[in-house]
PDB file of C-alpha atoms in Angstrom:
ATOM      1  CA  UNK A   1     109.979  85.493  91.069  1.00 91.00           C
ATOM      2  CA  UNK A   2     113.775  86.989  90.160  1.00 92.00           C
ATOM      3  CA  UNK A   3     112.967  89.811  92.321  1.00 91.00           C
ATOM      4  CA  UNK A   4     111.962  87.739  95.767  1.00 88.00           C
ATOM      5  CA  UNK A   5     115.121  85.716  95.213  1.00 89.00           C
ATOM      6  CA  UNK A   6     117.074  89.016  95.152  1.00 89.00           C
ATOM      7  CA  UNK A   7     117.870  89.085  91.389  1.00 90.00           C
ATOM      8  CA  UNK A   8     116.865  92.396  90.522  1.00 92.00           C
ATOM      9  CA  UNK A   9     118.540  93.244  87.241  1.00 91.00           C
ATOM     10  CA  UNK A  10     116.943  89.794  86.012  1.00 93.00           C
ATOM     11  CA  UNK A  11     113.477  90.974  86.876  1.00 94.00           C
ATOM     12  CA  UNK A  12     113.666  94.403  85.339  1.00 94.00           C
ATOM     13  CA  UNK A  13     115.279  92.542  81.962  1.00 94.00           C
ATOM     14  CA  UNK A  14     112.632  90.200  81.802  1.00 93.00           C
ATOM     15  CA  UNK A  15     109.874  93.111  82.136  1.00 94.00           C
ATOM     16  CA  UNK A  16     111.849  95.332  79.165  1.00 91.00           C
ATOM     17  CA  UNK A  17     112.047  92.256  77.011  1.00 91.00           C
ATOM     18  CA  UNK A  18     108.144  92.057  76.884  1.00 88.00           C
ATOM     19  CA  UNK A  19     106.466  93.260  73.879  1.00 84.00           C
ATOM     20  CA  UNK A  20     105.641  97.285  74.177  1.00 73.00           C
ATOM     21  CA  UNK A  21     102.073  96.469  73.984  1.00 73.00           C
ATOM     22  CA  UNK A  22     101.972  93.565  76.311  1.00 78.00           C
ATOM     23  CA  UNK A  23     102.349  94.563  79.963  1.00 86.00           C
ATOM     24  CA  UNK A  24      98.905  94.905  81.798  1.00 91.00           C
ATOM     25  CA  UNK A  25      98.182  96.024  85.238  1.00 91.00           C
ATOM     26  CA  UNK A  26      99.564  93.023  86.532  1.00 93.00           C
ATOM     27  CA  UNK A  27     103.082  93.260  84.991  1.00 93.00           C
ATOM     28  CA  UNK A  28     103.334  96.869  85.809  1.00 95.00           C
ATOM     29  CA  UNK A  29     102.143  96.197  89.655  1.00 95.00           C
ATOM     30  CA  UNK A  30     104.745  93.593  89.682  1.00 94.00           C
ATOM     31  CA  UNK A  31     107.577  96.041  88.282  1.00 95.00           C
ATOM     32  CA  UNK A  32     106.665  98.572  90.647  1.00 95.00           C
ATOM     33  CA  UNK A  33     106.518  96.300  93.468  1.00 93.00           C
ATOM     34  CA  UNK A  34     109.926  94.936  92.887  1.00 93.00           C
ATOM     35  CA  UNK A  35     111.359  98.593  92.884  1.00 93.00           C
ATOM     36  CA  UNK A  36     109.512  99.159  96.226  1.00 90.00           C
ATOM     37  CA  UNK A  37     110.768  96.222  97.869  1.00 90.00           C
ATOM     38  CA  UNK A  38     114.152  96.888  96.942  1.00 91.00           C
ATOM     39  CA  UNK A  39     113.993 100.566  98.176  1.00 87.00           C
ATOM     40  CA  UNK A  40     114.089 102.222  94.701  1.00 91.00           C
ATOM     41  CA  UNK A  41     111.352 104.560  95.070  1.00 91.00           C
ATOM     42  CA  UNK A  42     112.368 107.108  92.426  1.00 94.00           C
ATOM     43  CA  UNK A  43     112.356 103.935  90.023  1.00 95.00           C
ATOM     44  CA  UNK A  44     108.972 102.952  91.256  1.00 95.00           C
ATOM     45  CA  UNK A  45     107.650 106.624  90.577  1.00 95.00           C
ATOM     46  CA  UNK A  46     109.239 106.721  87.172  1.00 96.00           C
ATOM     47  CA  UNK A  47     107.346 103.243  86.306  1.00 95.00           C
ATOM     48  CA  UNK A  48     104.069 104.849  87.435  1.00 95.00           C
ATOM     49  CA  UNK A  49     104.747 107.530  84.738  1.00 94.00           C
ATOM     50  CA  UNK A  50     105.421 104.849  82.172  1.00 93.00           C
ATOM     51  CA  UNK A  51     102.490 102.677  83.283  1.00 94.00           C
ATOM     52  CA  UNK A  52     100.102 105.781  82.632  1.00 94.00           C
ATOM     53  CA  UNK A  53     101.615 106.781  79.252  1.00 92.00           C
ATOM     54  CA  UNK A  54     101.099 103.348  78.105  1.00 91.00           C
ATOM     55  CA  UNK A  55      97.523 103.639  78.752  1.00 91.00           C
ATOM     56  CA  UNK A  56      97.274 101.249  81.885  1.00 93.00           C
ATOM     57  CA  UNK A  57      95.731 102.560  84.856  1.00 93.00           C
ATOM     58  CA  UNK A  58      97.006 101.861  88.341  1.00 95.00           C
ATOM     59  CA  UNK A  59      94.595 100.352  90.636  1.00 96.00           C
ATOM     60  CA  UNK A  60      94.874  99.774  94.622  1.00 96.00           C
ATOM     61  CA  UNK A  61      97.615  97.649  94.222  1.00 96.00           C
ATOM     62  CA  UNK A  62      99.637  99.815  92.474  1.00 96.00           C
ATOM     63  CA  UNK A  63      99.511 102.438  95.132  1.00 97.00           C
ATOM     64  CA  UNK A  64     100.403 100.186  97.914  1.00 95.00           C
ATOM     65  CA  UNK A  65     103.910  99.210  96.232  1.00 94.00           C
ATOM     66  CA  UNK A  66     104.144 103.060  95.315  1.00 95.00           C
ATOM     67  CA  UNK A  67     103.887 103.994  99.040  1.00 96.00           C
ATOM     68  CA  UNK A  68     105.921 101.267 100.218  1.00 93.00           C
ATOM     69  CA  UNK A  69     108.752 102.145  97.841  1.00 93.00           C
ATOM     70  CA  UNK A  70     108.265 105.913  98.868  1.00 95.00           C
ATOM     71  CA  UNK A  71     108.630 104.727 102.542  1.00 94.00           C
ATOM     72  CA  UNK A  72     111.631 102.955 102.016  1.00 92.00           C
ATOM     73  CA  UNK A  73     113.393 105.494 100.115  1.00 92.00           C
ATOM     74  CA  UNK A  74     112.569 108.388 102.195  1.00 92.00           C
ATOM     75  CA  UNK A  75     110.555 110.142  99.591  1.00 95.00           C
ATOM     76  CA  UNK A  76     108.166 111.623 102.287  1.00 96.00           C
ATOM     77  CA  UNK A  77     106.687 114.491 100.074  1.00 96.00           C
ATOM     78  CA  UNK A  78     106.409 112.312  96.941  1.00 96.00           C
ATOM     79  CA  UNK A  79     104.492 109.479  99.047  1.00 96.00           C
ATOM     80  CA  UNK A  80     102.159 111.987 100.724  1.00 97.00           C
ATOM     81  CA  UNK A  81     101.184 113.487  97.478  1.00 96.00           C
ATOM     82  CA  UNK A  82     100.270 110.069  95.927  1.00 96.00           C
ATOM     83  CA  UNK A  83      98.127 109.251  98.713  1.00 97.00           C
ATOM     84  CA  UNK A  84      96.363 112.500  98.473  1.00 96.00           C
ATOM     85  CA  UNK A  85      95.771 112.435  94.556  1.00 95.00           C
ATOM     86  CA  UNK A  86      94.719 108.608  94.633  1.00 95.00           C
ATOM     87  CA  UNK A  87      90.839 109.250  94.860  1.00 94.00           C
ATOM     88  CA  UNK A  88      90.788 112.481  93.049  1.00 94.00           C
ATOM     89  CA  UNK A  89      92.974 111.964  90.293  1.00 94.00           C
ATOM     90  CA  UNK A  90      93.097 108.115  89.679  1.00 94.00           C
ATOM     91  CA  UNK A  91      89.497 107.245  91.302  1.00 95.00           C
ATOM     92  CA  UNK A  92      91.067 104.792  93.787  1.00 96.00           C
ATOM     93  CA  UNK A  93      89.574 104.910  97.381  1.00 96.00           C
ATOM     94  CA  UNK A  94      92.269 104.560  99.965  1.00 96.00           C
ATOM     95  CA  UNK A  95      91.924 101.335 101.699  1.00 95.00           C
ATOM     96  CA  UNK A  96      93.343 100.515 105.388  1.00 95.00           C
ATOM     97  CA  UNK A  97      96.586  99.365 103.671  1.00 95.00           C
ATOM     98  CA  UNK A  98      97.233 102.399 102.048  1.00 97.00           C
ATOM     99  CA  UNK A  99      96.590 104.246 105.508  1.00 97.00           C
ATOM    100  CA  UNK A 100      99.065 101.893 107.139  1.00 96.00           C
ATOM    101  CA  UNK A 101     101.718 102.880 104.641  1.00 96.00           C
ATOM    102  CA  UNK A 102     101.446 106.397 105.268  1.00 97.00           C
ATOM    103  CA  UNK A 103     101.755 105.743 108.901  1.00 97.00           C
ATOM    104  CA  UNK A 104     105.173 103.770 107.870  1.00 95.00           C
ATOM    105  CA  UNK A 105     105.954 106.683 105.561  1.00 96.00           C
ATOM    106  CA  UNK A 106     105.655 109.429 108.529  1.00 97.00           C
ATOM    107  CA  UNK A 107     106.961 107.433 111.219  1.00 95.00           C
ATOM    108  CA  UNK A 108     110.097 105.680 109.601  1.00 93.00           C
ATOM    109  CA  UNK A 109     111.295 109.474 108.819  1.00 94.00           C
ATOM    110  CA  UNK A 110     110.810 110.465 112.504  1.00 94.00           C
ATOM    111  CA  UNK A 111     107.842 112.429 111.987  1.00 96.00           C
ATOM    112  CA  UNK A 112     106.113 110.812 114.855  1.00 96.00           C
ATOM    113  CA  UNK A 113     103.869 113.747 115.901  1.00 96.00           C
ATOM    114  CA  UNK A 114     102.163 113.740 112.520  1.00 97.00           C
ATOM    115  CA  UNK A 115     102.036 110.100 111.902  1.00 97.00           C
ATOM    116  CA  UNK A 116      99.968 110.401 115.410  1.00 96.00           C
ATOM    117  CA  UNK A 117      97.883 113.022 114.204  1.00 97.00           C
ATOM    118  CA  UNK A 118      97.388 111.098 110.866  1.00 97.00           C
ATOM    119  CA  UNK A 119      96.195 107.913 112.898  1.00 97.00           C
ATOM    120  CA  UNK A 120      93.995 110.157 115.118  1.00 95.00           C
ATOM    121  CA  UNK A 121      92.210 111.604 112.077  1.00 95.00           C
ATOM    122  CA  UNK A 122      91.721 108.243 110.069  1.00 95.00           C
ATOM    123  CA  UNK A 123      88.241 107.114 109.375  1.00 93.00           C
ATOM    124  CA  UNK A 124      88.985 103.782 110.997  1.00 91.00           C
ATOM    125  CA  UNK A 125      91.320 102.364 113.750  1.00 91.00           C
ATOM    126  CA  UNK A 126      94.611 101.300 112.246  1.00 93.00           C
ATOM    127  CA  UNK A 127      95.206  97.593 111.742  1.00 92.00           C
ATOM    128  CA  UNK A 128      98.062  95.569 113.045  1.00 92.00           C
ATOM    129  CA  UNK A 129     100.404  96.535 110.370  1.00 92.00           C
ATOM    130  CA  UNK A 130      99.777 100.233 110.973  1.00 93.00           C
ATOM    131  CA  UNK A 131     100.217  99.962 114.697  1.00 95.00           C
ATOM    132  CA  UNK A 132     103.327  97.730 114.180  1.00 93.00           C
ATOM    133  CA  UNK A 133     104.851 100.269 112.062  1.00 93.00           C
ATOM    134  CA  UNK A 134     104.288 103.008 114.377  1.00 95.00           C
ATOM    135  CA  UNK A 135     105.816 101.092 117.235  1.00 94.00           C
ATOM    136  CA  UNK A 136     108.926 100.089 114.991  1.00 92.00           C
ATOM    137  CA  UNK A 137     109.330 103.951 114.185  1.00 93.00           C
ATOM    138  CA  UNK A 138     109.059 104.884 118.009  1.00 94.00           C
ATOM    139  CA  UNK A 139     111.897 102.089 118.644  1.00 90.00           C
ATOM    140  CA  UNK A 140     114.018 103.461 115.944  1.00 89.00           C
ATOM    141  CA  UNK A 141     113.366 107.176 117.154  1.00 92.00           C
ATOM    142  CA  UNK A 142     113.346 106.361 120.784  1.00 89.00           C
ATOM    143  CA  UNK A 143     109.802 107.593 121.859  1.00 93.00           C
ATOM    144  CA  UNK A 144     108.793 105.813 124.898  1.00 93.00           C
ATOM    145  CA  UNK A 145     105.528 107.644 125.477  1.00 94.00           C
ATOM    146  CA  UNK A 146     104.137 107.036 121.870  1.00 95.00           C
ATOM    147  CA  UNK A 147     105.641 103.442 121.645  1.00 95.00           C
ATOM    148  CA  UNK A 148     103.742 102.368 124.772  1.00 94.00           C
ATOM    149  CA  UNK A 149     100.342 103.341 123.301  1.00 95.00           C
ATOM    150  CA  UNK A 150     101.234 101.652 120.037  1.00 95.00           C
ATOM    151  CA  UNK A 151     102.585  98.381 121.844  1.00 94.00           C
ATOM    152  CA  UNK A 152      99.076  98.385 123.907  1.00 94.00           C
ATOM    153  CA  UNK A 153      97.065  98.700 120.955  1.00 94.00           C
ATOM    154  CA  UNK A 154      99.015  95.912 119.025  1.00 93.00           C
ATOM    155  CA  UNK A 155      98.834  93.609 121.985  1.00 92.00           C
ATOM    156  CA  UNK A 156      95.115  94.041 121.958  1.00 92.00           C
ATOM    157  CA  UNK A 157      94.899  93.208 118.288  1.00 93.00           C
ATOM    158  CA  UNK A 158      97.215  90.345 118.321  1.00 90.00           C
ATOM    159  CA  UNK A 159      98.022  89.291 121.981  1.00 88.00           C
ATOM    160  CA  UNK A 160     100.073  86.306 120.480  1.00 86.00           C
ATOM    161  CA  UNK A 161     102.368  88.256 118.474  1.00 84.00           C
ATOM    162  CA  UNK A 162     105.674  88.965 120.570  1.00 88.00           C
ATOM    163  CA  UNK A 163     106.750  91.696 118.282  1.00 86.00           C
ATOM    164  CA  UNK A 164     105.077  94.284 120.353  1.00 89.00           C
ATOM    165  CA  UNK A 165     106.791  93.140 123.541  1.00 89.00           C
ATOM    166  CA  UNK A 166     110.074  92.973 122.075  1.00 88.00           C
ATOM    167  CA  UNK A 167     110.115  96.268 120.333  1.00 89.00           C
ATOM    168  CA  UNK A 168     109.003  97.884 123.415  1.00 90.00           C
ATOM    169  CA  UNK A 169     111.568  96.077 125.378  1.00 89.00           C
ATOM    170  CA  UNK A 170     114.506  97.117 123.172  1.00 87.00           C
ATOM    171  CA  UNK A 171     113.076 100.877 123.899  1.00 89.00           C
ATOM    172  CA  UNK A 172     113.183 100.281 127.669  1.00 89.00           C
ATOM    173  CA  UNK A 173     116.576  98.925 127.423  1.00 85.00           C
ATOM    174  CA  UNK A 174     118.131 101.606 125.143  1.00 83.00           C
ATOM    175  CA  UNK A 175     116.724 103.814 128.288  1.00 85.00           C
ATOM    176  CA  UNK A 176     118.339 101.009 130.871  1.00 84.00           C
ATOM    177  CA  UNK A 177     115.077 100.574 132.231  1.00 89.00           C
ATOM    178  CA  UNK A 178     115.823  96.871 133.243  1.00 89.00           C
ATOM    179  CA  UNK A 179     112.959  96.491 135.458  1.00 91.00           C
ATOM    180  CA  UNK A 180     110.367  97.290 132.700  1.00 90.00           C
ATOM    181  CA  UNK A 181     112.321  94.912 130.470  1.00 88.00           C
ATOM    182  CA  UNK A 182     112.088  91.956 133.053  1.00 89.00           C
ATOM    183  CA  UNK A 183     108.346  92.833 133.472  1.00 90.00           C
ATOM    184  CA  UNK A 184     107.627  92.752 129.826  1.00 88.00           C
ATOM    185  CA  UNK A 185     109.390  89.203 129.774  1.00 88.00           C
ATOM    186  CA  UNK A 186     107.505  88.205 132.676  1.00 89.00           C
ATOM    187  CA  UNK A 187     104.307  89.269 130.883  1.00 88.00           C
ATOM    188  CA  UNK A 188     105.280  87.048 127.896  1.00 88.00           C
ATOM    189  CA  UNK A 189     106.173  84.053 129.963  1.00 87.00           C
ATOM    190  CA  UNK A 190     102.582  84.350 131.640  1.00 86.00           C
ATOM    191  CA  UNK A 191     100.761  84.786 128.330  1.00 85.00           C
ATOM    192  CA  UNK A 192     102.899  82.026 126.821  1.00 86.00           C
ATOM    193  CA  UNK A 193     103.877  84.665 124.269  1.00 85.00           C
ATOM    194  CA  UNK A 194     106.985  83.079 122.250  1.00 86.00           C
ATOM    195  CA  UNK A 195     109.741  85.114 120.816  1.00 84.00           C
ATOM    196  CA  UNK A 196     110.360  84.423 117.159  1.00 82.00           C
ATOM    197  CA  UNK A 197     113.624  83.171 116.635  1.00 86.00           C
ATOM    198  CA  UNK A 198     115.812  84.859 114.274  1.00 88.00           C
ATOM    199  CA  UNK A 199     117.427  82.795 111.306  1.00 93.00           C
ATOM    200  CA  UNK A 200     118.973  83.217 108.033  1.00 96.00           C
ATOM    201  CA  UNK A 201     119.539  80.860 104.939  1.00 95.00           C
ATOM    202  CA  UNK A 202     121.626  80.983 101.838  1.00 95.00           C
ATOM    203  CA  UNK A 203     121.470  78.880  98.685  1.00 94.00           C
ATOM    204  CA  UNK A 204     124.807  77.227  97.728  1.00 92.00           C
ATOM    205  CA  UNK A 205     125.308  74.118  95.387  1.00 85.00           C
ATOM    206  CA  UNK A 206     121.393  73.743  94.883  1.00 87.00           C
ATOM    207  CA  UNK A 207     120.763  73.265  98.412  1.00 94.00           C
ATOM    208  CA  UNK A 208     119.502  75.421 101.289  1.00 95.00           C
ATOM    209  CA  UNK A 209     121.742  76.131 104.391  1.00 95.00           C
ATOM    210  CA  UNK A 210     119.859  77.551 107.150  1.00 95.00           C
ATOM    211  CA  UNK A 211     121.578  79.056 110.331  1.00 95.00           C
ATOM    212  CA  UNK A 212     120.476  80.308 113.762  1.00 91.00           C
ATOM    213  CA  UNK A 213     122.235  82.772 116.028  1.00 83.00           C
ATOM    214  CA  UNK A 214     125.231  80.731 117.722  1.00 78.00           C
ATOM    215  CA  UNK A 215     124.504  78.039 115.268  1.00 78.00           C
ATOM    216  CA  UNK A 216     127.219  75.192 115.762  1.00 80.00           C
ATOM    217  CA  UNK A 217     125.005  72.606 113.978  1.00 86.00           C
ATOM    218  CA  UNK A 218     126.681  72.957 110.533  1.00 89.00           C
ATOM    219  CA  UNK A 219     129.119  70.226 108.909  1.00 90.00           C
ATOM    220  CA  UNK A 220     131.465  72.724 108.255  1.00 92.00           C
ATOM    221  CA  UNK A 221     131.501  74.825 111.580  1.00 91.00           C
ATOM    222  CA  UNK A 222     134.807  74.916 112.269  1.00 93.00           C
ATOM    223  CA  UNK A 223     135.798  76.665 108.893  1.00 95.00           C
ATOM    224  CA  UNK A 224     132.622  78.892 109.137  1.00 95.00           C
ATOM    225  CA  UNK A 225     133.603  80.234 112.306  1.00 93.00           C
ATOM    226  CA  UNK A 226     137.461  80.442 111.545  1.00 95.00           C
ATOM    227  CA  UNK A 227     136.413  82.790 108.649  1.00 95.00           C
ATOM    228  CA  UNK A 228     133.761  84.447 110.994  1.00 94.00           C
ATOM    229  CA  UNK A 229     136.479  85.660 113.211  1.00 94.00           C
ATOM    230  CA  UNK A 230     138.904  86.453 110.509  1.00 95.00           C
ATOM    231  CA  UNK A 231     136.200  88.863 109.305  1.00 95.00           C
ATOM    232  CA  UNK A 232     135.920  90.205 112.504  1.00 95.00           C
ATOM    233  CA  UNK A 233     139.479  91.114 112.589  1.00 95.00           C
ATOM    234  CA  UNK A 234     139.605  92.685 109.165  1.00 96.00           C
ATOM    235  CA  UNK A 235     136.421  94.701 109.443  1.00 96.00           C
ATOM    236  CA  UNK A 236     137.822  96.294 113.091  1.00 95.00           C
ATOM    237  CA  UNK A 237     140.983  97.152 111.387  1.00 95.00           C
ATOM    238  CA  UNK A 238     138.951  98.808 108.562  1.00 95.00           C
ATOM    239  CA  UNK A 239     137.108 100.845 111.147  1.00 95.00           C
ATOM    240  CA  UNK A 240     134.281  98.967 112.181  1.00 95.00           C
ATOM    241  CA  UNK A 241     132.975  99.616 115.888  1.00 93.00           C
ATOM    242  CA  UNK A 242     130.331  96.893 117.444  1.00 91.00           C
ATOM    243  CA  UNK A 243     126.988  98.798 118.254  1.00 87.00           C
ATOM    244  CA  UNK A 244     126.611  97.033 121.715  1.00 83.00           C
ATOM    245  CA  UNK A 245     123.412  99.111 122.573  1.00 78.00           C
ATOM    246  CA  UNK A 246     121.548  96.947 119.742  1.00 71.00           C
ATOM    247  CA  UNK A 247     121.401  94.177 122.214  1.00 80.00           C
ATOM    248  CA  UNK A 248     118.353  94.746 124.728  1.00 76.00           C
ATOM    249  CA  UNK A 249     120.071  92.645 127.742  1.00 79.00           C
ATOM    250  CA  UNK A 250     121.502  93.518 130.923  1.00 80.00           C
ATOM    251  CA  UNK A 251     125.027  92.176 130.462  1.00 84.00           C
ATOM    252  CA  UNK A 252     128.643  93.670 129.780  1.00 86.00           C
ATOM    253  CA  UNK A 253     129.818  94.850 126.452  1.00 85.00           C
ATOM    254  CA  UNK A 254     132.191  91.941 125.695  1.00 88.00           C
ATOM    255  CA  UNK A 255     129.449  89.722 125.983  1.00 90.00           C
ATOM    256  CA  UNK A 256     127.059  91.549 123.754  1.00 87.00           C
ATOM    257  CA  UNK A 257     129.740  91.952 121.083  1.00 89.00           C
ATOM    258  CA  UNK A 258     130.198  87.944 121.264  1.00 89.00           C
ATOM    259  CA  UNK A 259     126.530  87.731 120.658  1.00 89.00           C
ATOM    260  CA  UNK A 260     126.569  90.378 117.727  1.00 89.00           C
ATOM    261  CA  UNK A 261     129.345  88.653 116.186  1.00 90.00           C
ATOM    262  CA  UNK A 262     127.519  85.373 116.006  1.00 90.00           C
ATOM    263  CA  UNK A 263     124.158  86.619 114.514  1.00 93.00           C
ATOM    264  CA  UNK A 264     122.745  84.253 111.881  1.00 94.00           C
ATOM    265  CA  UNK A 265     123.098  86.466 108.929  1.00 95.00           C
ATOM    266  CA  UNK A 266     126.916  87.152 109.742  1.00 95.00           C
ATOM    267  CA  UNK A 267     127.165  83.183 109.992  1.00 95.00           C
ATOM    268  CA  UNK A 268     125.464  82.571 106.688  1.00 95.00           C
ATOM    269  CA  UNK A 269     127.686  85.364 104.922  1.00 97.00           C
ATOM    270  CA  UNK A 270     130.717  83.480 106.501  1.00 96.00           C
ATOM    271  CA  UNK A 271     129.674  80.264 105.004  1.00 96.00           C
ATOM    272  CA  UNK A 272     129.070  81.936 101.776  1.00 96.00           C
ATOM    273  CA  UNK A 273     132.323  83.422 101.397  1.00 96.00           C
ATOM    274  CA  UNK A 274     134.202  80.197 102.015  1.00 95.00           C
ATOM    275  CA  UNK A 275     131.735  78.169  99.641  1.00 95.00           C
ATOM    276  CA  UNK A 276     130.958  80.231  96.724  1.00 94.00           C
ATOM    277  CA  UNK A 277     132.868  81.802  93.694  1.00 92.00           C
ATOM    278  CA  UNK A 278     134.144  85.125  94.129  1.00 91.00           C
ATOM    279  CA  UNK A 279     132.328  86.575  91.006  1.00 91.00           C
ATOM    280  CA  UNK A 280     128.834  85.282  92.214  1.00 90.00           C
ATOM    281  CA  UNK A 281     126.914  87.775  94.560  1.00 91.00           C
ATOM    282  CA  UNK A 282     126.076  86.442  97.979  1.00 95.00           C
ATOM    283  CA  UNK A 283     122.500  86.602  98.517  1.00 96.00           C
ATOM    284  CA  UNK A 284     121.092  85.781 102.153  1.00 97.00           C
ATOM    285  CA  UNK A 285     117.488  85.866 103.416  1.00 96.00           C
ATOM    286  CA  UNK A 286     116.401  86.673 106.905  1.00 95.00           C
ATOM    287  CA  UNK A 287     113.321  86.057 108.706  1.00 93.00           C
ATOM    288  CA  UNK A 288     113.564  89.162 111.072  1.00 91.00           C
ATOM    289  CA  UNK A 289     114.779  92.853 110.582  1.00 90.00           C
ATOM    290  CA  UNK A 290     118.511  93.160 110.208  1.00 91.00           C
ATOM    291  CA  UNK A 291     119.821  94.745 113.236  1.00 89.00           C
ATOM    292  CA  UNK A 292     121.709  98.082 112.890  1.00 90.00           C
ATOM    293  CA  UNK A 293     125.196  96.506 114.087  1.00 92.00           C
ATOM    294  CA  UNK A 294     124.783  93.710 111.526  1.00 94.00           C
ATOM    295  CA  UNK A 295     123.911  96.343 108.864  1.00 95.00           C
ATOM    296  CA  UNK A 296     127.142  98.326 109.611  1.00 95.00           C
ATOM    297  CA  UNK A 297     129.424  95.079 109.670  1.00 96.00           C
ATOM    298  CA  UNK A 298     127.863  93.653 106.673  1.00 97.00           C
ATOM    299  CA  UNK A 299     128.986  96.991 104.851  1.00 97.00           C
ATOM    300  CA  UNK A 300     132.509  96.424 105.957  1.00 97.00           C
ATOM    301  CA  UNK A 301     132.246  92.953 104.997  1.00 97.00           C
ATOM    302  CA  UNK A 302     131.546  93.866 101.488  1.00 96.00           C
ATOM    303  CA  UNK A 303     134.362  96.496 101.467  1.00 95.00           C
ATOM    304  CA  UNK A 304     137.067  94.149 102.816  1.00 94.00           C
ATOM    305  CA  UNK A 305     136.249  90.968 100.855  1.00 91.00           C
ATOM    306  CA  UNK A 306     135.256  93.093  97.694  1.00 93.00           C
ATOM    307  CA  UNK A 307     132.058  91.126  97.416  1.00 93.00           C
ATOM    308  CA  UNK A 308     128.363  91.973  96.086  1.00 95.00           C
ATOM    309  CA  UNK A 309     126.247  90.846  99.192  1.00 96.00           C
ATOM    310  CA  UNK A 310     122.407  91.072  99.143  1.00 96.00           C
ATOM    311  CA  UNK A 311     120.594  90.830 102.154  1.00 96.00           C
ATOM    312  CA  UNK A 312     116.496  90.429 102.379  1.00 94.00           C
ATOM    313  CA  UNK A 313     114.989  90.927 105.566  1.00 92.00           C
ATOM    314  CA  UNK A 314     111.273  90.697 106.508  1.00 88.00           C
ATOM    315  CA  UNK A 315     110.644  93.916 105.014  1.00 85.00           C
ATOM    316  CA  UNK A 316     112.949  94.943 102.182  1.00 91.00           C
ATOM    317  CA  UNK A 317     116.207  94.161 100.343  1.00 94.00           C
ATOM    318  CA  UNK A 318     119.732  95.631 101.123  1.00 94.00           C
ATOM    319  CA  UNK A 319     122.366  95.565  98.368  1.00 94.00           C
ATOM    320  CA  UNK A 320     125.872  95.990 100.004  1.00 96.00           C
ATOM    321  CA  UNK A 321     128.743  96.919  97.833  1.00 95.00           C
ATOM    322  CA  UNK A 322     132.276  98.518  98.454  1.00 95.00           C
ATOM    323  CA  UNK A 323     131.281  99.357 102.053  1.00 95.00           C
ATOM    324  CA  UNK A 324     127.820 101.138 101.385  1.00 94.00           C
ATOM    325  CA  UNK A 325     124.030  99.914 101.147  1.00 93.00           C
ATOM    326  CA  UNK A 326     121.759 100.678  98.680  1.00 91.00           C
ATOM    327  CA  UNK A 327     119.208 101.746 101.499  1.00 89.00           C
ATOM    328  CA  UNK A 328     121.496 104.550 102.333  1.00 86.00           C
ATOM    329  CA  UNK A 329     121.115 103.385 106.131  1.00 88.00           C
ATOM    330  CA  UNK A 330     117.447 104.513 105.919  1.00 84.00           C
ATOM    331  CA  UNK A 331     115.324 101.456 106.550  1.00 77.00           C
TER     332      UNK A 331
END
C-alpha cells in the first residue's frame, strides 16, 4: 500500500520491522515488487538473495517482479540470466507473463532484433502485454517496420484498445508521414475506437484533485496557471528546451509548446507547489506514460523549486530531485 502511494521509504521500513522469521513468500514478493515498480532493479536482485538465504523459495510471482525491475533498470544480462535459470535452478516453468517481461527487457534497451527473434522462438504467441511492450519499444527507438507488425497483432488481440493506433501514429508523426497519421485517425473513428484521455491527480488536504490537459475547471485555476507560467520562465532560464516532436500533430512548434506546457501532470504539480508545505514531497499519479518533454520539464522543476517530486505513470514510479530522475532517463 505504501509503495503504491509513492511512499517507498515507509514500505521498506515496514518490511524491515517484521521479525526476522516472519516474512513469507507473499511479503518477500511484495518487497521485490516495490523495488521493481520504483525501478530499483539492483535492490530487487539483492532481495532475492536475502529471500533465498532466509529459506523462502521464489515462485512465479517473484520472477515477474524481478524481471520487471531488471527491465526498468536496464539490467539486461541479469534479467536474461534470471529468466533462463527459472526452471533449471528454481523449478519454476516460465509462463506468458515472464516471456512478456523479456520482450519488454530487450525492446526497452533497443535490442529490437533480439526481441523479434525471441518472439519468433517462443512456445506460444505473445499476449497483448507482450505486443504492446514491443510496440512501445519500437516507438521509443523509431522502428517503423517492426512497429507496424506489432500494431497489427495488437489490433487483432484487442481491437477496442486505442494504444496500438496511438503508438503507431506517434511513429508516423516522428517521420512526418502525416497522411498515415490521418489514415490511422480515420480507422479509429470508423471503428469507434476512443483514445484514452490523459489525466493526473494529487492528494492535498485529504482531498484528491484531478486534472486533465488544458484543464480550466479547478476553482484555483488563476493561481495554478500563474504558477505554471512562472515555472516555465524559470526552467527555460535553467536550460529547459521544449521537445515539440513529442506532440504527434501537424502544427507549428509554438502551438505544440503551448500544449506541452499544459499537460495534466504539470498542472497537478503547479497546484501542489502552491498548496503544499515545502518540506512535503509532491506525489502525482498519471494514467498514461509520462511524455519525454514532461519528464525533462519536471527534472528542471525539481531543481528550480528545490522540491522532491514523485510521479507514478502507468508503468512505474519516477523520483525527481535536484534536476535528475531515479530512472536515469531510462523508462
